[in-house]
mmCIF file of C-alpha atoms and ligand atoms in Angstrom:
data_model
loop_
_atom_site.group_PDB
_atom_site.id
_atom_site.type_symbol
_atom_site.label_atom_id
_atom_site.label_comp_id
_atom_site.label_asym_id
_atom_site.label_seq_id
_atom_site.Cartn_x
_atom_site.Cartn_y
_atom_site.Cartn_z
ATOM 1 C CA MET P 736 -143.178 -138.498 51.101
ATOM 2 C CA ASN P 737 -140.237 -139.116 53.640
ATOM 3 C CA ARG P 738 -142.070 -138.630 56.784
ATOM 4 C CA ILE P 739 -141.701 -140.156 59.881
ATOM 5 C CA PRO P 740 -144.160 -141.125 61.805
ATOM 6 C CA ILE P 741 -145.095 -139.813 65.029
ATOM 7 C CA LYS P 742 -147.108 -142.425 67.172
ATOM 8 C CA SER P 743 -149.829 -140.368 69.807
ATOM 9 C CA ASP P 744 -149.977 -141.700 73.056
ATOM 10 C CA ARG P 745 -152.852 -144.402 72.405
ATOM 11 C CA ASP P 746 -151.055 -145.783 69.350
ATOM 12 C CA ILE P 747 -148.266 -146.323 71.717
ATOM 13 C CA GLU P 748 -150.412 -148.090 74.500
ATOM 14 C CA LEU P 749 -151.387 -150.663 71.448
ATOM 15 C CA MET P 750 -147.968 -150.884 70.280
ATOM 16 C CA ARG P 751 -147.087 -151.778 73.289
ATOM 17 C CA GLU P 752 -149.320 -154.717 74.101
ATOM 18 C CA THR P 753 -147.875 -156.088 70.547
ATOM 19 C CA CYS P 754 -144.510 -155.952 71.581
ATOM 20 C CA ARG P 755 -145.021 -157.263 74.927
ATOM 21 C CA ILE P 756 -146.398 -160.559 72.791
ATOM 22 C CA THR P 757 -143.438 -160.425 70.635
ATOM 23 C CA SER P 758 -141.413 -160.271 73.475
ATOM 24 C CA LEU P 759 -143.550 -163.596 75.285
ATOM 25 C CA ILE P 760 -142.772 -165.256 72.330
ATOM 26 C CA LEU P 761 -139.670 -165.210 71.724
ATOM 27 C CA ASP P 762 -139.146 -166.023 75.744
ATOM 28 C CA ALA P 763 -141.164 -169.096 75.367
ATOM 29 C CA VAL P 764 -138.470 -170.154 72.252
ATOM 30 C CA GLY P 765 -135.946 -170.254 75.113
ATOM 31 C CA ASP P 766 -137.550 -173.391 76.698
ATOM 32 C CA ILE P 767 -138.369 -175.298 73.117
ATOM 33 C CA ILE P 768 -134.922 -174.770 71.188
ATOM 34 C CA LYS P 769 -133.139 -177.782 72.135
ATOM 35 C CA PRO P 770 -130.690 -180.338 69.225
ATOM 36 C CA GLY P 771 -133.215 -182.498 67.344
ATOM 37 C CA ILE P 772 -136.193 -179.965 66.577
ATOM 38 C CA SER P 773 -136.306 -178.618 63.308
ATOM 39 C CA THR P 774 -136.227 -174.977 62.111
ATOM 40 C CA GLU P 775 -140.105 -175.756 61.475
ATOM 41 C CA ASP P 776 -141.050 -176.937 64.478
ATOM 42 C CA ILE P 777 -140.053 -173.315 66.053
ATOM 43 C CA ASN P 778 -142.430 -172.049 63.152
ATOM 44 C CA THR P 779 -145.218 -173.434 63.792
ATOM 45 C CA PHE P 780 -144.628 -172.577 67.731
ATOM 46 C CA VAL P 781 -144.460 -169.010 66.952
ATOM 47 C CA HIS P 782 -147.479 -169.388 64.530
ATOM 48 C CA ARG P 783 -149.515 -171.306 67.292
ATOM 49 C CA MET P 784 -148.334 -169.183 69.934
ATOM 50 C CA THR P 785 -148.753 -165.409 67.885
ATOM 51 C CA LEU P 786 -152.709 -166.596 67.410
ATOM 52 C CA GLU P 787 -153.438 -167.574 70.624
ATOM 53 C CA HIS P 788 -152.498 -164.068 71.683
ATOM 54 C CA GLY P 789 -155.253 -162.746 69.172
ATOM 55 C CA ALA P 790 -152.418 -161.638 67.552
ATOM 56 C CA THR P 791 -150.709 -162.649 63.346
ATOM 57 C CA PRO P 792 -147.690 -162.867 62.392
ATOM 58 C CA SER P 793 -146.217 -160.337 60.610
ATOM 59 C CA PRO P 794 -143.609 -162.086 57.683
ATOM 60 C CA LEU P 795 -146.030 -164.862 57.093
ATOM 61 C CA ASN P 796 -146.809 -163.776 53.223
ATOM 62 C CA TYR P 797 -144.988 -160.313 53.512
ATOM 63 C CA LYS P 798 -143.567 -159.974 49.998
ATOM 64 C CA GLY P 799 -144.465 -163.268 49.465
ATOM 65 C CA TYR P 800 -142.722 -164.827 52.502
ATOM 66 C CA PRO P 801 -143.569 -168.182 52.784
ATOM 67 C CA LYS P 802 -143.532 -168.476 57.262
ATOM 68 C CA SER P 803 -144.545 -167.011 60.000
ATOM 69 C CA VAL P 804 -140.517 -166.390 61.334
ATOM 70 C CA CYS P 805 -137.273 -166.300 60.349
ATOM 71 C CA THR P 806 -134.914 -168.851 62.073
ATOM 72 C CA SER P 807 -131.480 -168.165 60.640
ATOM 73 C CA ILE P 808 -128.622 -170.348 61.912
ATOM 74 C CA ASN P 809 -124.541 -170.059 62.082
ATOM 75 C CA ASP P 810 -123.991 -168.416 58.569
ATOM 76 C CA VAL P 811 -127.005 -167.582 58.119
ATOM 77 C CA VAL P 812 -127.047 -163.422 58.463
ATOM 78 C CA CYS P 813 -130.835 -162.822 58.720
ATOM 79 C CA HIS P 814 -134.200 -163.983 57.195
ATOM 80 C CA GLY P 815 -133.542 -167.601 57.288
ATOM 81 C CA ILE P 816 -136.656 -169.649 56.084
ATOM 82 C CA PRO P 817 -137.846 -172.674 58.515
ATOM 83 C CA SER P 818 -138.422 -175.850 57.161
ATOM 84 C CA PRO P 819 -139.205 -179.512 58.175
ATOM 85 C CA LEU P 820 -135.332 -180.210 56.736
ATOM 86 C CA VAL P 821 -133.716 -177.972 59.181
ATOM 87 C CA VAL P 822 -132.609 -179.941 62.156
ATOM 88 C CA LEU P 823 -130.433 -177.965 64.896
ATOM 89 C CA LYS P 824 -127.745 -179.935 66.571
ATOM 90 C CA ALA P 825 -125.995 -179.107 69.626
ATOM 91 C CA GLY P 826 -123.934 -176.358 69.211
ATOM 92 C CA ASP P 827 -125.477 -174.266 66.620
ATOM 93 C CA ILE P 828 -126.357 -170.634 67.538
ATOM 94 C CA ILE P 829 -129.605 -169.217 66.040
ATOM 95 C CA ASN P 830 -131.322 -166.422 65.736
ATOM 96 C CA VAL P 831 -135.159 -166.036 65.472
ATOM 97 C CA ASP P 832 -136.928 -163.069 64.451
ATOM 98 C CA VAL P 833 -140.708 -162.623 65.433
ATOM 99 C CA THR P 834 -142.707 -159.586 64.303
ATOM 100 C CA SER P 835 -146.689 -159.773 65.765
ATOM 101 C CA TYR P 836 -149.404 -157.037 64.522
ATOM 102 C CA LYS P 837 -152.220 -156.707 66.543
ATOM 103 C CA ASN P 838 -154.789 -153.517 67.063
ATOM 104 C CA GLY P 839 -153.206 -152.205 63.459
ATOM 105 C CA PHE P 840 -149.544 -152.344 65.198
ATOM 106 C CA HIS P 841 -145.907 -154.589 64.640
ATOM 107 C CA GLY P 842 -143.964 -155.259 67.098
ATOM 108 C CA ASP P 843 -140.619 -156.293 65.790
ATOM 109 C CA SER P 844 -137.449 -158.645 67.930
ATOM 110 C CA SER P 845 -135.040 -160.834 67.879
ATOM 111 C CA ARG P 846 -132.933 -163.233 69.750
ATOM 112 C CA MET P 847 -129.918 -165.725 69.705
ATOM 113 C CA TYR P 848 -129.526 -168.520 71.135
ATOM 114 C CA PHE P 849 -127.735 -171.727 72.242
ATOM 115 C CA VAL P 850 -128.398 -175.038 70.913
ATOM 116 C CA GLY P 851 -127.480 -177.297 73.379
ATOM 117 C CA GLY P 852 -127.243 -174.594 75.994
ATOM 118 C CA ARG P 853 -123.990 -172.027 75.802
ATOM 119 C CA ALA P 854 -121.291 -174.731 77.349
ATOM 120 C CA ALA P 855 -122.159 -176.926 74.027
ATOM 121 C CA CYS P 856 -121.108 -173.567 71.570
ATOM 122 C CA SER P 857 -117.161 -172.286 71.141
ATOM 123 C CA ASP P 858 -115.803 -170.055 73.047
ATOM 124 C CA ALA P 859 -115.177 -167.668 69.589
ATOM 125 C CA ALA P 860 -119.468 -167.791 69.266
ATOM 126 C CA CYS P 861 -120.154 -167.365 72.500
ATOM 127 C CA GLU P 862 -118.287 -163.864 72.130
ATOM 128 C CA LEU P 863 -119.944 -163.185 69.127
ATOM 129 C CA VAL P 864 -123.249 -163.620 69.820
ATOM 130 C CA ASP P 865 -122.082 -161.779 73.817
ATOM 131 C CA VAL P 866 -120.591 -158.639 71.929
ATOM 132 C CA THR P 867 -123.573 -158.488 69.257
ATOM 133 C CA LEU P 868 -125.922 -157.751 72.314
ATOM 134 C CA GLU P 869 -123.861 -155.655 73.629
ATOM 135 C CA ALA P 870 -123.770 -153.458 70.011
ATOM 136 C CA LEU P 871 -127.830 -153.692 70.419
ATOM 137 C CA GLN P 872 -128.249 -152.225 73.768
ATOM 138 C CA VAL P 873 -124.883 -149.505 72.732
ATOM 139 C CA GLY P 874 -126.860 -147.852 69.771
ATOM 140 C CA ILE P 875 -130.191 -147.848 72.080
ATOM 141 C CA ALA P 876 -127.992 -145.905 74.861
ATOM 142 C CA THR P 877 -128.004 -143.226 72.367
ATOM 143 C CA VAL P 878 -131.790 -142.781 71.587
ATOM 144 C CA LYS P 879 -133.130 -139.707 72.890
ATOM 145 C CA PRO P 880 -135.547 -136.664 71.651
ATOM 146 C CA GLY P 881 -132.762 -133.995 69.591
ATOM 147 C CA GLY P 882 -130.163 -137.240 68.580
ATOM 148 C CA HIS P 883 -129.688 -138.018 65.733
ATOM 149 C CA ILE P 884 -130.614 -141.969 64.094
ATOM 150 C CA GLY P 885 -126.550 -140.882 62.581
ATOM 151 C CA ASP P 886 -125.523 -141.678 66.276
ATOM 152 C CA ILE P 887 -126.691 -145.114 66.599
ATOM 153 C CA GLY P 888 -124.746 -146.684 63.742
ATOM 154 C CA ALA P 889 -121.943 -143.988 65.087
ATOM 155 C CA ALA P 890 -122.431 -145.838 68.635
ATOM 156 C CA ILE P 891 -122.170 -149.927 67.241
ATOM 157 C CA GLN P 892 -119.263 -148.871 64.852
ATOM 158 C CA GLU P 893 -116.763 -147.100 67.255
ATOM 159 C CA PHE P 894 -118.165 -149.889 69.995
ATOM 160 C CA ILE P 895 -117.250 -153.281 67.042
ATOM 161 C CA SER P 896 -114.209 -151.454 65.896
ATOM 162 C CA SER P 897 -112.954 -151.047 70.045
ATOM 163 C CA THR P 898 -113.363 -154.508 70.767
ATOM 164 C CA LYS P 899 -110.788 -155.641 68.284
ATOM 165 C CA ARG P 900 -112.347 -158.806 67.056
ATOM 166 C CA GLY P 901 -112.021 -158.018 63.383
ATOM 167 C CA TYR P 902 -116.123 -158.650 62.970
ATOM 168 C CA GLY P 903 -117.769 -157.605 60.051
ATOM 169 C CA ILE P 904 -121.349 -154.977 60.340
ATOM 170 C CA VAL P 905 -123.465 -156.058 57.901
ATOM 171 C CA ARG P 906 -124.545 -153.245 55.968
ATOM 172 C CA GLU P 907 -126.875 -154.223 53.186
ATOM 173 C CA TYR P 908 -129.503 -155.208 55.912
ATOM 174 C CA THR P 909 -130.845 -152.487 58.466
ATOM 175 C CA GLY P 910 -132.925 -151.188 61.171
ATOM 176 C CA HIS P 911 -136.294 -149.303 60.384
ATOM 177 C CA GLY P 912 -139.305 -147.593 61.312
ATOM 178 C CA VAL P 913 -142.318 -149.929 62.594
ATOM 179 C CA GLY P 914 -145.067 -149.463 63.447
ATOM 180 C CA ARG P 915 -148.617 -149.371 61.269
ATOM 181 C CA GLU P 916 -146.890 -150.653 58.882
ATOM 182 C CA PHE P 917 -143.844 -153.964 59.226
ATOM 183 C CA HIS P 918 -141.387 -151.279 57.557
ATOM 184 C CA GLU P 919 -141.821 -148.038 57.390
ATOM 185 C CA ASN P 920 -139.112 -144.700 57.767
ATOM 186 C CA PRO P 921 -136.611 -143.393 59.255
ATOM 187 C CA GLN P 922 -134.263 -146.295 57.644
ATOM 188 C CA VAL P 923 -131.610 -146.814 60.978
ATOM 189 C CA ILE P 924 -128.020 -147.933 59.650
ATOM 190 C CA HIS P 925 -125.793 -149.729 62.295
ATOM 191 C CA VAL P 926 -122.567 -147.869 61.073
ATOM 192 C CA GLY P 927 -122.779 -143.688 60.720
ATOM 193 C CA LYS P 928 -121.346 -141.009 62.161
ATOM 194 C CA ARG P 929 -122.669 -138.361 64.842
ATOM 195 C CA GLY P 930 -125.261 -135.545 63.911
ATOM 196 C CA HIS P 931 -126.475 -136.896 60.781
ATOM 197 C CA GLY P 932 -129.238 -138.524 59.480
ATOM 198 C CA ASP P 933 -133.603 -137.701 60.842
ATOM 199 C CA VAL P 934 -133.843 -135.760 64.526
ATOM 200 C CA MET P 935 -135.503 -138.211 66.512
ATOM 201 C CA LYS P 936 -138.502 -136.937 68.456
ATOM 202 C CA PRO P 937 -141.020 -138.445 71.111
ATOM 203 C CA GLY P 938 -143.274 -141.037 69.406
ATOM 204 C CA MET P 939 -141.214 -142.405 67.019
ATOM 205 C CA THR P 940 -140.559 -146.389 67.256
ATOM 206 C CA PHE P 941 -138.739 -147.632 64.790
ATOM 207 C CA THR P 942 -135.805 -151.534 65.501
ATOM 208 C CA ILE P 943 -131.974 -151.480 66.042
ATOM 209 C CA GLU P 944 -130.774 -154.880 64.774
ATOM 210 C CA PRO P 945 -127.153 -155.268 64.094
ATOM 211 C CA MET P 946 -125.866 -157.664 62.023
ATOM 212 C CA ILE P 947 -122.717 -158.469 62.950
ATOM 213 C CA ASN P 948 -120.391 -161.251 61.428
ATOM 214 C CA MET P 949 -117.397 -163.118 63.087
ATOM 215 C CA GLY P 950 -115.714 -162.034 59.232
ATOM 216 C CA GLY P 951 -116.354 -160.209 56.443
ATOM 217 C CA PRO P 952 -119.122 -157.934 56.138
ATOM 218 C CA LYS P 953 -120.366 -159.368 53.155
ATOM 219 C CA THR P 954 -123.352 -161.235 52.296
ATOM 220 C CA ILE P 955 -125.023 -163.058 49.628
ATOM 221 C CA LEU P 956 -128.543 -163.726 49.248
ATOM 222 C CA SER P 957 -129.705 -167.198 48.395
ATOM 223 C CA LYS P 958 -130.827 -167.430 44.595
ATOM 224 C CA VAL P 959 -132.719 -170.652 45.247
ATOM 225 C CA ASP P 960 -135.057 -169.323 47.957
ATOM 226 C CA GLY P 961 -135.062 -165.425 47.165
ATOM 227 C CA TRP P 962 -134.523 -164.995 50.803
ATOM 228 C CA THR P 963 -132.073 -166.563 52.612
ATOM 229 C CA VAL P 964 -128.818 -164.106 53.199
ATOM 230 C CA ARG P 965 -125.692 -165.971 53.953
ATOM 231 C CA THR P 966 -121.947 -164.536 54.979
ATOM 232 C CA ALA P 967 -120.724 -164.229 51.661
ATOM 233 C CA ASP P 968 -116.998 -165.700 53.389
ATOM 234 C CA GLY P 969 -118.484 -169.167 55.759
ATOM 235 C CA SER P 970 -118.572 -166.963 58.718
ATOM 236 C CA LEU P 971 -120.745 -167.017 61.775
ATOM 237 C CA SER P 972 -123.055 -164.614 62.292
ATOM 238 C CA ALA P 973 -125.189 -162.686 64.994
ATOM 239 C CA GLN P 974 -128.014 -160.812 65.652
ATOM 240 C CA TRP P 975 -129.984 -159.047 68.060
ATOM 241 C CA GLU P 976 -133.107 -156.789 67.947
ATOM 242 C CA HIS P 977 -135.272 -154.902 69.895
ATOM 243 C CA THR P 978 -138.453 -152.307 68.899
ATOM 244 C CA VAL P 979 -137.653 -149.325 70.572
ATOM 245 C CA LEU P 980 -139.447 -145.803 72.103
ATOM 246 C CA VAL P 981 -138.258 -142.152 71.191
ATOM 247 C CA THR P 982 -139.583 -140.735 74.675
ATOM 248 C CA PRO P 983 -139.589 -137.538 75.797
ATOM 249 C CA GLN P 984 -137.042 -138.684 79.053
ATOM 250 C CA GLY P 985 -134.813 -140.308 76.264
ATOM 251 C CA HIS P 986 -136.508 -143.878 75.276
ATOM 252 C CA ASP P 987 -138.600 -147.150 75.911
ATOM 253 C CA ILE P 988 -137.520 -150.716 74.637
ATOM 254 C CA LEU P 989 -141.509 -152.081 73.676
ATOM 255 C CA THR P 990 -139.580 -155.196 73.411
ATOM 256 C CA ARG P 991 -138.196 -155.989 76.681
ATOM 257 C CA SER P 992 -138.249 -159.375 78.041
ATOM 258 C CA ASN P 993 -140.033 -158.812 81.776
HETATM 259 N N1 MF3 N 1287 -138.488 -159.542 61.261
HETATM 260 C C1 MF3 N 1287 -137.577 -159.110 60.106
HETATM 261 C C2 MF3 N 1287 -136.911 -157.162 60.573
HETATM 262 O O1 MF3 N 1287 -136.203 -156.906 61.569
HETATM 263 C C3 MF3 N 1287 -138.322 -158.720 59.010
HETATM 264 C C4 MF3 N 1287 -138.602 -160.049 58.102
HETATM 265 S S1 MF3 N 1287 -139.307 -159.761 56.706
HETATM 266 C C5 MF3 N 1287 -139.721 -161.324 56.508
HETATM 267 O O2 MF3 N 1287 -137.150 -156.742 59.671
HETATM 268 F F1 MF3 N 1287 -140.066 -160.567 55.319
HETATM 269 F F2 MF3 N 1287 -138.436 -162.414 56.554
HETATM 270 F F3 MF3 N 1287 -140.404 -162.410 57.716
HETATM 271 CO CO1 CO N 1288 -137.472 -158.501 63.013
HETATM 272 CO CO1 CO N 1289 -137.016 -155.553 62.202
#
């Protein structure tokens, strides 16, 4: 019942292809993000590019989600819904979260973008985005056979604490197994204790996707659309996400950009 799927070599070959498409889409999104475009424009772009690669966008109709990608600006933590009414402006920070599905496997990854370029964004916003990427990398670095899922959250928590910025780590949303299902076991919490949780084995595939708030860790779910998650205190939030494979040697980042 709580089993964690182990992917065969063939499964991994297929999943690499899906994850490569997800990564290519995120590369291309970086070229279209600019002041004046709407999050609906991002949705249209991601939807079309996904289909061009023979894949389908996993978010569309997932538990009733109405769009093909999540676009989360500034104080939106995750699951922002694209809309023609939401227009990017210089100085915004935005997370674009892409999941594609092809040949029976999902590939899930998200990145942060600076609207108008890094120079348009506040130093504090840039630092939050940079620290959050480093948190993801620190988490990924713990992944190896025999390690515990709790090692990931422990490393992220220790790293965020070491920055002494007072950032909050979101608890309500987590990383997750990904493969034949969009969300499967194990759950990957972004805080934790070393040596706790499931033991990592070769062939496991899961996401690590820390959401880090400039202020407190608490979030509020929109009562209007039932999806948009915001920081409770209105502070900025950042997130980066990769799909990671446990290999006999350690790990492989399946959604890395090439
Ligand atoms: N891609 C998100 C994640 O990292 C999930 C989005 S669910 C959706 O798990 F329905 F909002 F698309
Ligand atoms: Co995602
Ligand atoms: Co995910």
